Short mmCIF file of C-alpha atoms in Angstrom, two decimals:
data_model
loop_
_atom_site.label_atom_id
_atom_site.label_comp_id
_atom_site.label_asym_id
_atom_site.label_seq_id
_atom_site.Cartn_x
_atom_site.Cartn_y
_atom_site.Cartn_z
CA MET A 24 127.31 77.19 142.41
CA THR A 25 125.27 79.19 139.90
CA SER A 26 123.75 75.99 138.52
CA THR A 27 122.74 74.82 142.00
CA ARG A 28 121.29 78.24 142.79
CA THR A 29 119.28 78.18 139.56
CA THR A 30 117.99 74.66 140.23
CA VAL A 31 116.83 75.60 143.72
CA GLY A 32 115.12 78.67 142.26
CA LEU A 33 113.28 76.53 139.72
CA LEU A 34 112.18 74.11 142.44
CA ALA A 35 110.84 77.09 144.37
CA GLY A 36 108.98 78.18 141.23
CA LEU A 37 107.51 74.69 140.79
CA LEU A 38 106.30 74.68 144.39
CA THR A 39 104.77 78.11 143.80
CA VAL A 40 102.72 77.15 140.76
CA THR A 41 101.56 73.93 142.47
CA LEU A 42 100.28 75.91 145.45
CA TRP A 43 98.63 78.50 143.19
CA ALA A 44 96.91 75.75 141.20
CA SER A 45 95.19 74.49 144.36
CA LEU A 46 93.62 77.88 145.10
CA PRO A 47 90.36 77.62 143.06
CA VAL A 48 89.53 74.26 144.66
CA LEU A 49 90.21 75.58 148.16
CA ARG A 50 88.19 78.74 147.50
CA ASP A 51 85.27 76.64 146.34
CA LEU A 52 85.15 74.89 149.72
CA ILE A 53 84.22 78.01 151.67
CA ASN A 54 81.36 80.50 151.69
CA LEU A 55 82.91 83.80 152.71
CA PRO A 56 82.92 87.16 150.88
CA PRO A 57 86.05 87.78 148.76
CA MET A 58 87.71 90.42 150.94
CA LEU A 59 86.88 88.67 154.20
CA THR A 60 88.53 85.57 152.75
CA ALA A 61 91.52 87.69 151.77
CA ALA A 62 91.74 89.28 155.23
CA VAL A 63 91.72 85.91 157.00
CA ALA A 64 94.22 84.46 154.50
CA MET A 65 96.65 87.35 154.80
CA GLY A 66 96.32 87.36 158.58
CA ALA A 67 97.30 83.67 158.62
CA ALA A 68 100.17 84.39 156.22
CA ALA A 69 101.45 87.18 158.48
CA LEU A 70 101.34 84.84 161.48
CA MET A 71 103.24 82.19 159.51
CA ALA A 72 105.91 84.73 158.55
CA GLN A 73 106.15 85.83 162.18
CA LEU A 74 106.69 82.26 163.38
CA MET A 75 109.21 81.50 160.63
CA GLY A 76 111.19 84.68 161.31
CA TRP A 77 111.09 84.65 165.11
CA ARG A 78 114.90 84.72 165.40
CA GLY A 79 114.94 88.36 164.44
CA ALA A 80 115.27 90.70 161.47
CA PRO A 81 118.48 91.11 159.48
CA ALA A 82 120.23 94.45 159.36
CA GLY A 83 119.16 96.89 156.67
CA ALA A 84 116.44 99.36 155.81
CA ALA A 85 112.92 98.10 156.48
CA ALA A 86 110.95 97.57 153.27
CA TRP A 87 107.77 99.06 154.75
CA ARG A 88 109.37 102.50 154.99
CA ARG A 89 109.46 102.80 151.21
CA ARG A 90 106.64 104.06 149.00
CA LYS A 91 106.89 101.13 146.56
CA PHE A 92 106.16 98.74 149.42
CA TRP A 93 102.70 100.28 149.81
CA LEU A 94 101.89 101.10 146.18
CA MET A 95 103.26 98.03 144.38
CA GLY A 96 103.63 95.51 147.18
CA VAL A 97 100.55 95.97 149.35
CA GLY A 98 98.49 97.51 146.52
CA GLY A 99 99.39 94.79 144.03
CA LEU A 100 98.81 91.98 146.50
CA THR A 101 95.48 93.34 147.74
CA GLY A 102 94.27 93.96 144.18
CA ALA A 103 95.24 90.46 143.08
CA LEU A 104 93.32 88.98 146.01
CA TYR A 105 90.21 91.11 145.63
CA PHE A 106 89.74 90.81 141.89
CA TYR A 107 90.53 87.09 141.72
CA PHE A 108 88.29 86.05 144.60
CA SER A 109 85.52 88.29 143.31
CA ALA A 110 85.86 86.90 139.77
CA LEU A 111 85.64 83.31 141.03
CA SER A 112 82.13 84.05 142.31
CA LYS A 113 80.99 85.19 138.87
CA GLY A 114 81.55 82.18 136.68
CA ASP A 115 83.44 79.04 135.77
CA PRO A 116 86.59 78.96 137.94
CA ALA A 117 88.59 77.19 135.21
CA LYS A 118 87.87 79.99 132.74
CA ILE A 119 88.51 82.73 135.29
CA THR A 120 91.84 81.18 136.27
CA LEU A 121 92.93 80.79 132.67
CA VAL A 122 92.19 84.46 131.89
CA THR A 123 93.87 85.63 135.10
CA TYR A 124 97.03 83.70 134.34
CA LEU A 125 97.62 85.55 131.13
CA TRP A 126 99.50 87.93 133.41
CA PRO A 127 102.96 86.43 132.62
CA LEU A 128 102.53 87.82 129.10
CA GLY A 129 101.87 91.28 130.49
CA PHE A 130 104.74 90.90 132.95
CA MET A 131 107.13 90.11 130.12
CA LEU A 132 105.88 93.01 127.98
CA VAL A 133 106.31 95.49 130.83
CA ALA A 134 109.71 94.05 131.79
CA ASP A 135 110.91 94.43 128.18
CA LEU A 136 109.74 98.04 128.06
CA LEU A 137 111.38 98.88 131.40
CA ALA A 138 114.62 97.26 130.23
CA GLY A 139 114.60 99.38 127.06
CA ARG A 140 114.09 96.43 124.72
CA GLY A 141 110.81 97.72 123.32
CA LEU A 142 108.02 95.49 122.00
CA ARG A 143 109.46 92.40 120.33
CA ALA A 144 107.73 90.80 117.35
CA ARG A 145 107.78 87.34 118.94
CA THR A 146 106.32 88.70 122.17
CA LEU A 147 103.44 90.29 120.26
CA LEU A 148 102.96 87.09 118.24
CA GLY A 149 102.83 85.04 121.42
CA SER A 150 100.25 87.40 122.87
CA ALA A 151 98.12 87.08 119.73
CA VAL A 152 98.29 83.26 119.89
CA ALA A 153 97.21 83.26 123.55
CA PHE A 154 94.26 85.58 122.99
CA ALA A 155 93.19 83.67 119.86
CA GLY A 156 93.14 80.50 121.93
CA LEU A 157 90.98 82.18 124.56
CA VAL A 158 88.29 83.46 122.17
CA PRO A 159 86.43 80.10 121.87
CA LEU A 160 86.62 79.68 125.63
CA VAL A 161 85.14 83.10 126.36
CA LEU A 162 82.32 82.50 123.88
CA SER A 163 81.53 78.96 125.10
CA ASN A 164 79.15 79.66 127.98
CA ALA A 165 76.97 76.82 126.75
CA GLN A 166 79.40 74.41 128.41
CA GLY A 167 80.26 74.61 132.08
CA GLU A 168 79.15 77.34 134.44
CA PRO A 169 78.11 80.62 132.72
CA THR A 170 80.74 83.32 133.17
CA SER A 171 79.84 87.01 133.08
CA ALA A 172 81.81 89.72 131.30
CA LEU A 173 82.48 91.29 134.70
CA GLY A 174 84.05 88.02 135.84
CA TYR A 175 86.47 88.06 132.91
CA MET A 176 87.27 91.74 133.51
CA GLN A 177 87.99 91.11 137.17
CA GLY A 178 90.20 88.16 136.22
CA MET A 179 92.24 90.44 133.96
CA ALA A 180 92.38 93.10 136.70
CA SER A 181 93.75 90.46 139.07
CA GLY A 182 96.40 89.63 136.47
CA ALA A 183 97.37 93.30 136.19
CA SER A 184 97.76 93.42 139.97
CA TRP A 185 99.96 90.34 139.79
CA ILE A 186 102.19 92.12 137.29
CA MET A 187 102.63 95.08 139.64
CA PHE A 188 103.37 92.82 142.61
CA SER A 189 105.90 90.73 140.65
CA LEU A 190 107.68 93.84 139.37
CA TYR A 191 108.01 94.95 142.98
CA LEU A 192 109.50 91.60 144.04
CA ARG A 193 111.85 91.44 141.07
CA GLY A 194 113.09 94.98 141.62
CA ARG A 195 114.24 94.34 145.20
CA ALA A 196 116.80 92.31 147.02
CA ALA A 197 115.30 89.33 148.83
CA LEU A 198 112.66 90.29 151.37
CA SER A 199 113.20 89.10 154.93
CA TRP A 200 110.60 87.20 156.95
CA VAL A 201 109.93 90.45 158.80
CA ASP A 202 109.31 92.25 155.49
CA TYR A 203 106.88 89.55 154.41
CA LYS A 204 105.14 89.74 157.79
CA HIS A 205 104.61 93.48 157.30
CA LEU A 206 103.49 92.94 153.70
CA PHE A 207 100.94 90.27 154.61
CA ALA A 208 99.69 92.16 157.67
CA ALA A 209 99.20 95.36 155.67
CA ALA A 210 97.28 93.42 152.99
CA ALA A 211 95.14 91.83 155.72
CA VAL A 212 94.26 95.24 157.18
CA ALA A 213 93.48 96.66 153.72
CA SER A 214 91.31 93.64 152.86
CA TRP A 215 89.48 93.85 156.19
CA GLY A 216 88.78 97.54 155.60
CA MET A 217 87.36 96.81 152.15
CA HIS A 218 85.25 94.00 153.59
CA ARG A 219 83.77 96.29 156.23
CA ALA A 220 83.11 99.03 153.67
CA PHE A 221 81.72 97.05 150.75
CA GLU A 222 80.68 93.55 151.84
CA THR A 223 78.05 92.01 154.07
CA ALA A 224 79.22 89.88 156.96
CA PRO A 225 78.37 86.16 156.49
CA GLU A 226 75.49 84.92 158.61
CA HIS A 227 76.32 81.23 158.77
CA ALA A 228 80.10 80.92 158.54
CA THR A 229 81.42 77.58 159.78
CA ALA A 230 84.69 76.46 161.33
CA MET A 231 85.58 74.95 157.96
CA ASP A 232 85.13 78.33 156.25
CA TRP A 233 87.58 80.01 158.63
CA GLY A 234 89.99 77.08 158.59
CA VAL A 235 90.22 76.79 154.80
CA ALA A 236 90.57 80.58 154.47
CA ALA A 237 93.52 80.40 156.89
CA LEU A 238 94.95 77.46 154.90
CA ILE A 239 94.81 79.60 151.75
CA GLY A 240 96.94 82.17 153.56
CA ILE A 241 99.48 79.61 154.71
CA GLY A 242 99.79 77.91 151.30
CA PRO A 243 98.63 79.52 148.01
CA TYR A 244 98.75 83.09 149.35
CA GLY A 245 101.53 82.86 151.93
CA LEU A 246 104.30 80.37 151.34
CA ALA A 247 103.71 80.63 147.58
CA PHE A 248 104.40 84.39 147.57
CA ILE A 249 107.64 83.82 149.46
CA THR A 250 108.83 81.03 147.15
CA TRP A 251 107.83 83.14 144.13
CA GLY A 252 109.95 86.05 145.34
CA TYR A 253 112.83 83.63 145.96
CA ALA A 254 112.48 82.13 142.48
CA LEU A 255 112.33 85.53 140.75
CA LEU A 256 115.69 86.49 142.25
CA ARG A 257 117.50 83.19 141.77
CA SER A 258 116.31 81.57 138.58
CA SER A 259 115.70 82.13 134.90
CA SER A 260 112.66 84.30 134.27
CA THR A 261 112.25 82.41 130.98
CA LEU A 262 111.68 79.05 132.65
CA LEU A 263 109.68 80.59 135.49
CA GLY A 264 107.36 82.16 132.93
CA VAL A 265 106.79 78.78 131.29
CA LEU A 266 106.06 77.19 134.67
CA THR A 267 103.53 79.90 135.47
CA TYR A 268 101.51 79.07 132.37
CA PHE A 269 100.85 75.64 133.84
CA VAL A 270 98.85 77.10 136.75
CA PRO A 271 95.52 77.27 134.85
CA VAL A 272 96.17 73.84 133.34
CA MET A 273 96.81 72.25 136.73
CA SER A 274 93.97 74.09 138.46
CA SER A 275 91.50 73.20 135.70
CA VAL A 276 92.42 69.53 135.94
CA LEU A 277 91.82 69.67 139.71
CA LEU A 278 88.49 71.45 139.20
CA ILE A 279 87.38 68.88 136.63
CA LEU A 280 88.36 66.05 138.98
CA VAL A 281 86.22 67.46 141.80
CA GLY A 282 83.30 68.18 139.46
CA ARG A 283 83.52 71.99 139.50
CA ALA A 284 84.46 72.45 135.84
CA ALA A 285 83.41 70.77 132.63
CA PHE A 286 85.89 69.26 130.21
CA SER A 287 85.36 70.84 126.80
CA LEU A 288 87.05 71.41 123.46
CA PRO A 289 87.27 75.22 123.95
CA LEU A 290 89.15 74.60 127.20
CA VAL A 291 91.66 72.41 125.35
CA ILE A 292 92.06 75.05 122.61
CA ALA A 293 92.70 77.69 125.27
CA PHE A 294 95.34 75.51 126.91
CA VAL A 295 97.08 75.00 123.57
CA GLY A 296 96.96 78.73 122.83
CA VAL A 297 98.32 79.82 126.20
CA LEU A 298 101.06 77.19 126.31
CA GLY A 299 101.92 77.85 122.68
CA SER A 300 102.38 81.51 123.49
CA ALA A 301 104.75 80.52 126.30
CA VAL A 302 106.91 78.60 123.82
CA ILE A 303 106.92 81.46 121.29
CA THR A 304 107.61 84.29 123.72
CA GLN A 305 109.85 82.73 126.35
CA LEU A 306 111.69 79.60 125.31
CA LYS A 307 113.33 81.50 122.48
CA ARG A 308 115.22 83.61 125.04
CA ARG A 309 117.35 80.80 126.44
CA PRO A 310 120.12 81.01 123.85
CA GLN A 311 120.71 84.66 124.72
CA GLY A 312 122.83 83.75 127.71
CA ALA A 313 122.83 84.58 131.37
CA VAL A 314 120.28 83.68 133.97
CA SER A 315 118.12 86.68 134.66
CA SER A 316 117.26 87.77 138.11
#
């Protein structure tokens, strides 16, 4: 039973990273401000959760009544959306995605500290390998689309928001469809408020812009969040961490195929560094026993 549960969790994790990998390509198809895109996406995600959970809510305390729901759930989700979408408009999407998806390293470091394990030598070594692999990429603006320092900083801020959101999901029992509906709806309202306060409304938005933004909410930023929460509770965090490192690899391949990113040696070095850090910091945990949740 445990083995079946773990396998299903890993399949959910694989679906998650596949959906996340498609996000840069989908975002490139539309011309909407970052927070307006986020508002439409989260609105569509909330509607999806409503339709999927129409039979009613299970018994138990509503997640939205708790402070962590707003600070770590809504705050983390909204921050991840804002900083990532904003970063994508400031440079090469392959580079931005690769920097953003360093967040599993940070997630593991924070999880170790919260569990009282401290900072492990192999974890620090893995982090050093990943960052060493990224240095040539960050300095290689001669190839591909130029990427500003602000773009890299926003990518890292998105990763930090992802860490907060994942810690919230991992620290709870499984969220119900109603909980996810509230989470997505709250993020949509927050994103809409930020759009109205800080962004200019688009003058020539098309039906495709609105449709693809909604598709992002149904897939990469809707169903993927739900399957990620499911995977975090039911599968090995070691293997899930390794899967997550493949998001920038898969997304970069897609971007290269559609002509939005340039194939280059620094990109290959970065891939090797990030994936090498996954092997150093996470695969070594498997012999230690039980499936983590």
